[in-house]
Amino acid sequence: MAKVKLIDVARFAGVSKSTASQFLNGRFDYMSKETQERIRAAVAELDYVPNPIARNLKATKTKTIGVVVRDITGFYSSRVIRGVDDYCKANSYNALIYNTDFDPETEAKSIEALYQLRVDGIIIASSGNNTQLISEYINKGMPIVHFQIENDGSEQNIILSDYKKAAFDATEYLINLGHKRICFVTQDFKNVNSRIERYQGYADALSKHDIPLDDNLVQRWDRETGFQTAPKDIIKSHAPTAFFTQHLPITVELLRGLNRANISVPDDVSLLGFDEVPMAEFFKVPITVVKQEPYSIGVEASKLLLNNIAKETNISHKILIPCSLEIRESCKAI
């Protein structure tokens, strides 16, 4: 079936294309009731659906933003998206969601596609590999707000959890339980400020309590290859009494490794994770976590972006959202 165009509606109603367009855009103050009814009947009879992209190409503002996330199914990302969507709806904006699966090339294509769709601004959890491309679009007048991760610090507008304080508080909680050998499990944090901040919070808490920093207790995890050293081997070689994991997938994989090795939490080793664990209340041993506020981050990112769009300026802001410590049963005093 051929797609019905605006000119088809106009011909069917016996009016000009301009008159039909004015009706569809709600501008019919000086249009007779009879003309309005003819156009309305033509739209219904032909089942005409306006093309929003074509409208956007002519509009100064499209009332649409883009959101680029690394994993749309993730516990954190899904709640950020909900915060963005709720705030946008309340302010008569629509959000287009793009998923990158952690691929910088897909991320670049997503940004380019959103620009071509004439969105008014973009919220992005960036890989850090498209800094120049993002700067180019900002220089073209595209407001962009980052969230979740700060890479090299060049991000002009960004909403983050207060990672340093959260890591400090979590480490100090374990220290107050008597733990001095706390294994910090993280992704590679070279040139990634958000991961450096977590490490610094951990190191500062040890320093405050005069506990030497043992490099053997700073372990790496990679999304593709897993742990640098298997959890059971870390325990055997370096005798940590607690693990402090820095990302939900690390927590999940660590739990699997401990279960396979018949290492009990918290009887054999305590565990504290960064990021909420879905359905933690149903675990045999619910996990103590640093709880972020992704919904609030989504709301604040949207608020900052829409403010920049309205003012047509890109004043630099870095906003930190506090975290909280959700104490459960996976950590015990020693």
Coordinates of C-alpha atoms in Angstrom, one line a residue:
M1 CA 0.0 0.0 0.0
A2 CA 1.4 3.4 -1.0
K3 CA 2.1 5.8 1.9
V4 CA -0.5 8.5 2.2
K5 CA 1.1 12.0 1.9
L6 CA -0.1 15.4 3.1
I7 CA -0.9 16.4 -0.5
D8 CA -3.3 13.4 -0.7
V9 CA -5.2 14.6 2.4
A10 CA -5.4 18.1 0.9
R11 CA -6.8 16.9 -2.4
F12 CA -9.3 14.6 -0.7
A13 CA -10.5 17.4 1.5
G14 CA -10.5 19.9 -1.4
V15 CA -8.1 22.4 0.3
S16 CA -4.6 23.6 -0.3
K17 CA -1.6 21.7 1.2
S18 CA -0.9 24.7 3.3
T19 CA -4.4 24.7 4.8
A20 CA -4.1 21.0 5.6
S21 CA -0.7 21.5 7.2
Q22 CA -2.1 24.4 9.4
F23 CA -4.9 22.1 10.6
L24 CA -2.5 19.3 11.5
N25 CA -0.4 21.7 13.5
G26 CA -3.4 23.0 15.4
R27 CA -3.5 26.4 13.7
F28 CA -7.2 26.6 12.7
D29 CA -8.4 29.7 14.5
Y30 CA -9.4 31.4 11.2
M31 CA -10.5 28.1 9.5
S32 CA -14.2 27.4 9.1
K33 CA -15.8 24.5 10.9
E34 CA -16.7 23.0 7.6
T35 CA -13.1 23.1 6.4
Q36 CA -11.9 21.6 9.7
E37 CA -14.4 18.8 9.4
R38 CA -13.5 18.0 5.8
I39 CA -9.8 17.8 6.7
R40 CA -10.5 15.7 9.8
A41 CA -12.7 13.3 7.7
A42 CA -9.9 13.1 5.0
V43 CA -7.3 12.2 7.7
A44 CA -9.6 9.5 9.1
E45 CA -10.6 8.1 5.7
L46 CA -7.1 7.9 4.3
D47 CA -5.6 6.8 7.6
Y48 CA -3.0 9.5 7.4
V49 CA -0.1 9.6 9.9
P50 CA 2.1 12.7 10.0
N51 CA 5.9 12.2 9.5
P52 CA 7.5 13.4 12.7
I53 CA 11.0 13.4 11.1
A54 CA 9.8 15.6 8.3
R55 CA 8.3 18.0 10.8
N56 CA 11.5 18.0 12.8
L57 CA 13.5 19.1 9.8
K58 CA 11.5 22.3 9.6
A59 CA 11.2 23.0 13.3
T60 CA 13.7 25.0 15.5
K61 CA 13.1 22.6 18.4
T62 CA 12.1 19.0 17.9
K63 CA 11.2 18.4 21.6
T64 CA 13.2 15.2 21.3
I65 CA 16.5 14.2 23.0
G66 CA 18.7 11.2 22.5
V67 CA 20.0 8.8 25.2
V68 CA 23.0 6.6 24.5
V69 CA 23.7 3.8 27.0
R70 CA 26.2 1.0 27.1
D71 CA 23.7 -1.8 28.1
I72 CA 20.0 -1.1 27.9
T73 CA 19.2 -4.2 29.9
G74 CA 21.6 -3.3 32.8
F75 CA 20.1 -2.7 36.3
Y76 CA 21.7 0.7 36.4
S77 CA 21.0 1.8 32.8
S78 CA 17.4 0.8 32.9
R79 CA 16.7 3.0 36.0
V80 CA 18.6 6.0 34.5
I81 CA 16.4 5.6 31.4
R82 CA 13.3 5.6 33.6
G83 CA 14.4 8.8 35.3
V84 CA 15.1 10.4 31.9
D85 CA 11.8 9.3 30.4
D86 CA 9.7 10.5 33.4
Y87 CA 11.4 13.9 33.4
C88 CA 11.1 14.3 29.7
K89 CA 7.4 13.3 29.6
A90 CA 6.7 15.8 32.4
N91 CA 8.3 18.5 30.3
S92 CA 6.7 17.5 26.9
Y93 CA 9.9 15.9 25.5
N94 CA 10.4 12.5 23.9
A95 CA 13.5 10.4 24.4
L96 CA 15.1 8.2 21.8
I97 CA 17.2 5.4 23.3
Y98 CA 20.3 4.0 21.6
N99 CA 22.2 0.9 22.9
T100 CA 26.0 0.5 22.1
D101 CA 26.9 -2.8 23.8
F102 CA 30.2 -1.1 24.9
D103 CA 31.2 -0.7 21.2
P104 CA 32.8 2.7 20.4
E105 CA 32.0 2.4 16.7
T106 CA 28.3 1.7 17.5
E107 CA 28.4 4.7 19.9
A108 CA 29.8 7.0 17.2
K109 CA 27.1 5.9 14.8
S110 CA 24.4 6.4 17.4
I111 CA 25.6 10.0 18.0
E112 CA 25.6 10.7 14.3
A113 CA 22.2 9.2 13.8
L114 CA 20.7 11.3 16.6
Y115 CA 22.3 14.4 15.2
Q116 CA 20.7 13.6 11.8
L117 CA 17.3 13.2 13.5
R118 CA 17.7 16.7 14.8
V119 CA 17.4 15.9 18.4
D120 CA 17.7 18.9 20.7
G121 CA 20.4 17.3 22.9
I122 CA 22.0 14.1 23.9
I123 CA 22.6 12.3 27.2
I124 CA 25.4 9.7 27.0
A125 CA 27.3 7.2 29.0
S126 CA 30.4 7.5 26.8
S127 CA 33.1 4.9 26.2
G128 CA 35.8 7.7 26.2
N129 CA 36.8 6.7 22.7
N130 CA 34.8 9.4 20.8
T131 CA 35.9 12.5 22.7
Q132 CA 36.8 14.4 19.5
L133 CA 33.5 13.5 17.8
I134 CA 31.5 14.6 20.8
S135 CA 33.4 17.9 21.0
E136 CA 32.7 18.5 17.3
Y137 CA 29.0 18.1 17.9
I138 CA 29.1 20.4 20.9
N139 CA 30.9 23.0 18.8
K140 CA 28.1 22.7 16.3
G141 CA 25.7 23.7 19.0
M142 CA 24.5 20.3 20.2
P143 CA 24.0 20.2 24.0
I144 CA 25.5 17.0 25.4
V145 CA 25.3 15.7 29.0
H146 CA 27.4 12.7 30.2
F147 CA 26.5 10.3 33.0
Q148 CA 27.7 7.2 34.8
I149 CA 31.4 7.5 33.9
E150 CA 34.0 10.3 33.7
N151 CA 36.8 9.3 31.4
D152 CA 39.6 11.9 31.0
G153 CA 37.9 14.8 32.7
S154 CA 37.2 16.6 29.4
E155 CA 33.4 16.1 29.7
Q156 CA 31.8 19.6 30.0
N157 CA 28.5 18.6 31.5
I158 CA 28.3 15.4 33.6
I159 CA 26.2 13.8 36.3
L160 CA 27.9 11.2 38.5
S161 CA 27.6 9.3 41.7
D162 CA 30.1 10.5 44.4
Y163 CA 32.4 7.6 43.8
K164 CA 35.3 8.7 46.0
K165 CA 33.2 9.2 49.1
A166 CA 31.2 6.1 48.5
A167 CA 34.3 3.9 48.2
F168 CA 35.8 5.6 51.3
D169 CA 32.7 5.0 53.4
A170 CA 32.4 1.3 52.2
T171 CA 36.1 0.6 52.9
E172 CA 35.9 2.3 56.3
Y173 CA 32.8 0.2 57.1
L174 CA 34.8 -3.0 56.5
I175 CA 37.7 -1.6 58.5
N176 CA 35.4 -0.9 61.5
L177 CA 34.3 -4.6 61.3
G178 CA 38.0 -5.5 61.8
H179 CA 39.1 -6.1 58.2
K180 CA 42.6 -5.0 57.3
R181 CA 43.2 -7.1 54.2
I182 CA 40.5 -5.9 51.9
C183 CA 40.8 -7.0 48.2
F184 CA 39.7 -4.2 45.9
V185 CA 38.5 -5.7 42.6
T186 CA 38.2 -3.3 39.7
Q187 CA 38.4 -2.9 36.0
D188 CA 41.5 -1.2 34.5
F189 CA 41.3 2.3 35.8
K190 CA 44.1 3.9 33.8
N191 CA 42.8 7.2 32.3
V192 CA 39.2 6.6 33.7
N193 CA 38.6 9.2 36.3
S194 CA 35.5 7.5 37.8
R195 CA 37.4 4.3 38.5
I196 CA 40.4 6.3 39.8
E197 CA 38.0 8.1 42.2
R198 CA 36.9 4.7 43.7
Y199 CA 40.4 3.5 44.1
Q200 CA 41.4 6.8 45.8
G201 CA 38.5 6.5 48.2
Y202 CA 39.6 2.9 49.1
A203 CA 43.3 4.0 49.5
D204 CA 42.3 7.1 51.6
A205 CA 40.3 4.9 54.0
L206 CA 43.2 2.6 54.5
S207 CA 45.6 5.5 55.0
K208 CA 43.3 7.1 57.6
H209 CA 43.4 3.9 59.7
D210 CA 47.2 3.4 59.2
I211 CA 46.7 0.2 57.1
P212 CA 49.4 -0.3 54.4
L213 CA 48.2 -0.4 50.8
D214 CA 49.1 -3.9 49.5
D215 CA 49.2 -3.9 45.6
N216 CA 48.5 -7.6 45.7
L217 CA 45.1 -6.8 47.0
V218 CA 44.2 -4.6 44.1
Q219 CA 43.0 -7.1 41.5
R220 CA 41.8 -6.5 37.9
W221 CA 38.7 -7.9 36.1
D222 CA 38.0 -7.6 32.4
R223 CA 34.6 -7.9 30.7
E224 CA 36.0 -10.3 28.1
T225 CA 38.7 -12.3 30.0
G226 CA 37.3 -12.2 33.6
F227 CA 39.6 -12.1 36.7
Q228 CA 43.3 -11.4 36.5
T229 CA 43.6 -14.1 39.3
A230 CA 40.9 -16.5 40.3
P231 CA 39.2 -15.6 43.6
K232 CA 40.2 -18.9 45.2
D233 CA 43.8 -18.2 44.3
I234 CA 43.7 -14.7 45.6
I235 CA 42.5 -16.0 48.9
K236 CA 45.2 -18.7 49.0
S237 CA 48.0 -16.4 48.0
H238 CA 47.1 -13.1 49.7
A239 CA 44.7 -14.0 52.4
P240 CA 42.1 -11.2 52.1
T241 CA 39.3 -11.3 54.7
A242 CA 37.0 -9.2 52.5
F243 CA 36.4 -8.4 48.9
F244 CA 35.2 -5.0 47.7
T245 CA 34.0 -5.2 44.1
Q246 CA 33.5 -2.1 42.0
H247 CA 30.9 -3.2 39.4
L248 CA 27.8 -5.4 39.5
P249 CA 29.2 -7.9 36.9
I250 CA 32.3 -8.3 39.0
T251 CA 30.2 -9.0 42.1
V252 CA 28.2 -11.6 40.2
E253 CA 31.3 -13.4 38.7
L254 CA 33.0 -13.3 42.1
L255 CA 30.1 -15.0 43.7
R256 CA 30.1 -17.7 41.0
G257 CA 33.9 -18.2 41.6
L258 CA 33.5 -18.5 45.4
N259 CA 30.5 -20.9 45.0
R260 CA 32.5 -23.1 42.7
A261 CA 35.4 -23.2 45.2
N262 CA 33.0 -23.9 48.1
I263 CA 34.1 -20.6 49.8
S264 CA 31.3 -19.3 52.0
V265 CA 30.2 -15.7 52.3
P266 CA 30.5 -14.3 55.0
D267 CA 31.9 -17.3 57.0
D268 CA 35.1 -17.6 55.0
V269 CA 35.3 -14.1 53.4
S270 CA 33.1 -11.0 53.5
L271 CA 31.8 -9.4 50.4
L272 CA 30.8 -5.8 49.7
G273 CA 29.8 -4.7 46.2
F274 CA 29.4 -1.5 44.3
D275 CA 26.0 -1.3 42.7
E276 CA 22.7 -2.8 43.9
V277 CA 22.3 -6.6 43.2
P278 CA 18.8 -7.3 41.7
M279 CA 16.5 -9.2 44.0
A280 CA 19.1 -9.3 46.7
E281 CA 16.5 -10.0 49.3
F282 CA 16.0 -13.5 47.8
F283 CA 19.7 -14.5 48.2
K284 CA 20.6 -17.0 50.8
V285 CA 23.1 -14.4 52.0
P286 CA 22.0 -10.9 50.8
I287 CA 24.9 -8.8 49.6
T288 CA 25.9 -5.5 51.3
V289 CA 26.3 -2.9 48.6
V290 CA 27.1 0.7 47.8
K291 CA 23.7 1.8 46.5
Q292 CA 23.7 4.4 43.7
E293 CA 20.7 6.5 42.7
P294 CA 20.4 5.9 39.0
Y295 CA 16.8 7.2 38.7
S296 CA 18.0 10.5 40.3
I297 CA 20.9 10.6 37.9
G298 CA 18.6 10.2 35.0
V299 CA 16.3 13.0 36.3
E300 CA 19.3 15.4 37.0
A301 CA 20.9 14.6 33.6
S302 CA 17.6 15.4 31.8
K303 CA 17.1 18.6 33.9
L304 CA 20.6 19.8 33.1
L305 CA 20.2 19.0 29.4
L306 CA 16.8 20.7 29.0
N307 CA 18.1 23.8 30.8
N308 CA 21.0 24.0 28.4
I309 CA 18.6 23.5 25.5
A310 CA 16.3 26.3 26.7
K311 CA 19.1 28.7 27.4
E312 CA 20.9 27.7 24.2
T313 CA 24.2 27.6 26.1
N314 CA 26.5 24.9 27.3
I315 CA 27.8 26.1 30.7
S316 CA 30.0 23.5 32.3
H317 CA 28.5 21.6 35.2
K318 CA 29.7 18.6 37.2
I319 CA 27.1 17.3 39.6
L320 CA 27.7 14.6 42.2
I321 CA 24.8 12.4 43.5
P322 CA 25.4 10.9 47.0
C323 CA 25.4 7.1 47.4
S324 CA 24.3 5.1 50.4
L325 CA 25.6 1.9 52.1
E326 CA 23.0 -0.9 52.1
I327 CA 24.1 -3.1 55.0
R328 CA 23.0 -6.7 54.7
E329 CA 24.4 -10.1 55.7
S330 CA 27.5 -10.6 53.5
C331 CA 30.0 -8.8 55.8
K332 CA 30.8 -9.9 59.3
A333 CA 33.1 -8.7 62.1
I334 CA 36.4 -10.4 62.7

